[in-house]
């Protein structure tokens, strides 16, 4: 059993395979002796799940990126206080589907919201809770969007333009350049099997597994 829990987050564009890999990684971490808690955002608490429903609702087509930013941060503030901090305190390893980096990439790069403001807001909403490690599942954009489209009707974010998703990806590139130790890029090919991606994820986390 590890003596300290880690805060690990997963990021990536639509259809990058995050949910599948999150489950596999949870199993791998458990096998390595971690007491793992899995959560996701927006959501993960009662307030957060209600906020998630608003954010993904296609009827909210007029919602602007500043409104989105504040809602994502509101959900995150609740998740940090109610779920993540107590788990880390109990030395659990927390595996979270997205974090402040997603707002930086989607609302900042994608939606044009001031990035310095997003960083400040992120610090305030979470009380400065930063992941120890973030894995960026970097699948070629078109492959991910094709995969997401195959899952059925698009939600509000998936319905945005290709140009928007390209800007989001540039946001993740920016983070990888700025914080290479924390923000680890896992380069994926469209032809990679689930097991091949799993092996790449394990390699990127060899210091924890
Ligand atoms: P998911 O695909 O990981 O379930 O996330 C739901 C959507 O919300 C996804 O399209 C990305 C988007 N999103 C943002 O735009 N900003 C954020 O801060 C977060 C956490 C998610």
Coordinates of C-alpha atoms and ligand atoms in Angstrom, one line a residue:
X1 CA 0.0 0.0 0.0
X2 CA 1.4 3.4 -0.9
X3 CA 1.8 5.8 2.0
X4 CA 0.5 8.8 0.1
X5 CA -2.4 9.2 -2.2
X6 CA -1.9 10.9 -5.5
X7 CA -4.2 13.3 -7.3
X8 CA -4.3 12.2 -10.9
X9 CA -6.4 13.7 -13.7
X10 CA -7.2 12.7 -17.3
X11 CA -7.7 15.2 -20.1
X12 CA -8.2 15.1 -23.8
X13 CA -10.4 16.2 -26.7
X14 CA -13.8 14.5 -27.4
X15 CA -13.6 10.8 -28.1
X16 CA -10.0 10.3 -26.9
X17 CA -10.9 7.2 -24.9
X18 CA -10.7 8.8 -21.5
X19 CA -13.6 6.9 -19.9
X20 CA -12.3 3.5 -20.9
X21 CA -8.8 4.2 -19.8
X22 CA -10.0 5.7 -16.5
X23 CA -11.6 2.4 -15.6
X24 CA -8.5 0.4 -16.7
X25 CA -6.2 2.8 -14.8
X26 CA -8.3 2.5 -11.7
X27 CA -7.8 -1.3 -11.8
X28 CA -4.1 -1.0 -12.5
X29 CA -3.7 1.5 -9.5
X30 CA -5.6 -0.8 -7.3
X31 CA -3.4 -3.7 -8.2
X32 CA -0.4 -1.6 -7.4
X33 CA -1.8 -1.1 -3.9
X34 CA -3.5 2.3 -4.1
X35 CA -6.8 2.9 -2.4
X36 CA -8.5 4.6 -5.4
X37 CA -11.4 7.0 -5.6
X38 CA -12.7 7.7 -9.1
X39 CA -14.7 10.8 -9.8
X40 CA -15.5 13.1 -12.7
X41 CA -16.4 16.7 -13.5
X42 CA -18.6 18.5 -14.2
X43 CA -20.4 16.4 -11.6
X44 CA -19.3 14.0 -8.8
X45 CA -21.6 15.6 -6.2
X46 CA -25.3 16.3 -6.1
X47 CA -24.8 20.0 -6.9
X48 CA -22.2 19.1 -9.5
X49 CA -24.5 16.6 -11.3
X50 CA -27.3 19.3 -11.5
X51 CA -24.8 21.7 -12.9
X52 CA -23.6 19.1 -15.4
X53 CA -27.1 18.6 -16.7
X54 CA -27.4 22.4 -17.5
X55 CA -24.0 22.5 -19.1
X56 CA -24.6 19.6 -21.5
X57 CA -28.2 20.5 -22.3
X58 CA -28.6 21.3 -26.0
X59 CA -31.4 23.8 -25.2
X60 CA -28.7 26.0 -23.6
X61 CA -27.3 26.9 -27.0
X62 CA -27.0 30.6 -26.1
X63 CA -24.9 30.1 -23.0
X64 CA -21.7 32.0 -23.4
X65 CA -18.2 30.9 -22.4
X66 CA -18.0 33.1 -19.3
X67 CA -21.2 31.5 -18.0
X68 CA -19.7 28.1 -18.8
X69 CA -16.5 28.9 -17.0
X70 CA -18.3 29.9 -13.8
X71 CA -20.5 26.8 -13.9
X72 CA -17.6 24.5 -14.4
X73 CA -15.8 26.2 -11.5
X74 CA -18.8 26.0 -9.3
X75 CA -19.1 22.3 -9.8
X76 CA -15.3 22.0 -9.2
X77 CA -15.4 23.9 -6.0
X78 CA -18.0 21.5 -4.5
X79 CA -16.1 18.5 -5.8
X80 CA -12.8 19.7 -4.3
X81 CA -14.3 20.4 -0.9
X82 CA -16.8 17.5 -0.6
X83 CA -14.9 14.7 -2.3
X84 CA -11.3 15.2 -3.3
X85 CA -9.8 16.9 -0.3
X86 CA -11.2 14.4 2.2
X87 CA -10.1 11.5 0.1
X88 CA -6.5 12.8 -0.3
X89 CA -6.5 13.5 3.5
X90 CA -7.4 9.8 4.0
X91 CA -4.4 9.0 1.7
X92 CA -6.5 7.7 -1.1
X93 CA -5.4 8.2 -4.7
X94 CA -8.0 10.3 -6.6
X95 CA -8.5 9.7 -10.2
X96 CA -10.5 12.5 -11.7
X97 CA -12.0 12.8 -15.2
X98 CA -10.9 16.4 -16.1
X99 CA -10.0 19.4 -13.9
X100 CA -9.1 23.2 -14.3
X101 CA -7.0 22.3 -17.4
X102 CA -10.2 21.5 -19.2
X103 CA -11.6 25.0 -18.5
X104 CA -8.3 26.4 -19.6
X105 CA -8.4 24.5 -22.9
X106 CA -12.2 24.5 -23.7
X107 CA -13.4 27.9 -22.4
X108 CA -9.9 29.6 -22.5
X109 CA -8.6 28.5 -25.9
X110 CA -11.9 27.2 -27.4
X111 CA -14.2 30.0 -26.1
X112 CA -11.7 32.9 -25.8
X113 CA -12.2 33.5 -22.1
X114 CA -9.2 35.3 -20.4
X115 CA -6.8 32.5 -19.4
X116 CA -5.2 34.4 -16.5
X117 CA -8.7 34.8 -15.0
X118 CA -9.4 31.1 -15.5
X119 CA -6.2 30.2 -13.6
X120 CA -7.0 32.7 -10.8
X121 CA -10.6 31.4 -10.5
X122 CA -9.3 27.8 -10.5
X123 CA -7.0 28.5 -7.6
X124 CA -9.8 30.2 -5.7
X125 CA -12.5 27.6 -6.4
X126 CA -10.3 24.6 -5.5
X127 CA -8.3 26.3 -2.7
X128 CA -5.1 25.7 -4.8
X129 CA -5.7 22.0 -5.2
X130 CA -3.5 21.0 -8.2
X131 CA -3.1 17.5 -9.6
X132 CA 0.2 15.7 -9.0
X133 CA 0.0 14.3 -12.5
X134 CA -2.3 15.0 -15.5
X135 CA -2.4 12.6 -18.4
X136 CA -3.3 14.1 -21.7
X137 CA -4.7 11.4 -24.1
X138 CA -3.7 13.0 -27.3
X139 CA -5.5 11.2 -30.1
X140 CA -5.7 12.9 -33.6
X141 CA -8.6 15.2 -33.5
X142 CA -10.6 13.9 -36.4
X143 CA -10.4 10.3 -35.1
X144 CA -11.8 11.4 -31.7
X145 CA -14.6 13.4 -33.2
X146 CA -15.6 10.5 -35.5
X147 CA -15.6 8.2 -32.4
X148 CA -17.7 10.7 -30.4
X149 CA -20.2 11.1 -33.3
X150 CA -20.6 7.3 -33.4
X151 CA -21.9 7.4 -29.8
X152 CA -25.3 8.9 -30.7
X153 CA -26.8 12.4 -30.6
X154 CA -24.2 15.1 -29.9
X155 CA -24.3 17.0 -26.7
X156 CA -23.8 20.8 -26.6
X157 CA -20.0 20.7 -26.5
X158 CA -19.7 18.0 -29.1
X159 CA -21.8 20.1 -31.4
X160 CA -19.3 22.9 -31.6
X161 CA -17.2 23.5 -34.8
X162 CA -14.0 21.7 -35.8
X163 CA -12.2 25.0 -35.4
X164 CA -13.3 25.1 -31.8
X165 CA -12.0 21.6 -31.1
X166 CA -8.7 22.5 -32.8
X167 CA -8.3 25.5 -30.5
X168 CA -9.1 23.2 -27.5
X169 CA -6.2 20.9 -28.6
X170 CA -3.9 23.9 -28.8
X171 CA -4.8 24.7 -25.2
X172 CA -3.6 21.2 -24.2
X173 CA -0.4 21.7 -26.2
X174 CA 0.1 25.0 -24.3
X175 CA -0.2 23.2 -21.0
X176 CA 2.2 20.5 -22.0
X177 CA 4.8 23.1 -22.9
X178 CA 4.3 25.1 -19.7
X179 CA 4.2 22.3 -17.2
X180 CA 5.9 19.3 -18.7
X181 CA 6.5 17.5 -15.4
X182 CA 2.8 17.5 -14.3
X183 CA 1.1 17.6 -17.6
X184 CA 2.1 14.4 -19.5
X185 CA 1.2 13.9 -23.1
X186 CA 0.3 10.4 -24.1
X187 CA 0.5 10.3 -27.9
X188 CA -2.1 8.0 -29.4
X189 CA -2.7 6.8 -33.0
X190 CA -6.2 6.2 -34.3
X191 CA -5.3 2.5 -34.9
X192 CA -4.2 1.9 -31.2
X193 CA -6.1 -0.9 -29.5
X194 CA -7.5 -0.3 -26.0
X195 CA -4.7 -2.5 -24.7
X196 CA -2.0 -0.5 -26.6
X197 CA -3.4 2.7 -25.1
X198 CA -3.4 1.1 -21.7
X199 CA 0.3 0.2 -22.1
X200 CA 1.1 3.8 -23.0
X201 CA -0.8 5.1 -20.0
X202 CA 1.0 2.7 -17.7
X203 CA 4.4 3.8 -19.1
X204 CA 3.5 7.5 -18.5
X205 CA 2.7 6.6 -14.9
X206 CA 5.6 4.3 -14.2
X207 CA 6.6 6.4 -11.2
X208 CA 3.2 5.8 -9.6
X209 CA 2.4 2.2 -10.7
Ligands
LIG1 P1 -16.6 14.6 -20.7 O1 -16.6 14.5 -22.2 O2 -15.3 14.4 -20.1 O3 -17.7 13.9 -20.0 O4 -16.9 16.2 -20.4 C1 -18.0 16.8 -20.7 C2 -17.8 17.9 -21.6 O5 -17.6 19.1 -20.9 C3 -16.7 17.8 -22.6 O6 -17.2 18.1 -23.9 C4 -15.7 18.8 -22.2 C5 -16.5 19.9 -21.5 N1 -15.8 20.6 -20.5 C6 -15.5 21.9 -20.7 O7 -15.8 22.5 -21.7 N2 -14.9 22.6 -19.6 C7 -14.6 22.0 -18.5 O8 -14.0 22.7 -17.6 C8 -14.9 20.6 -18.3 C9 -14.6 20.0 -17.0 C10 -15.5 20.0 -19.3

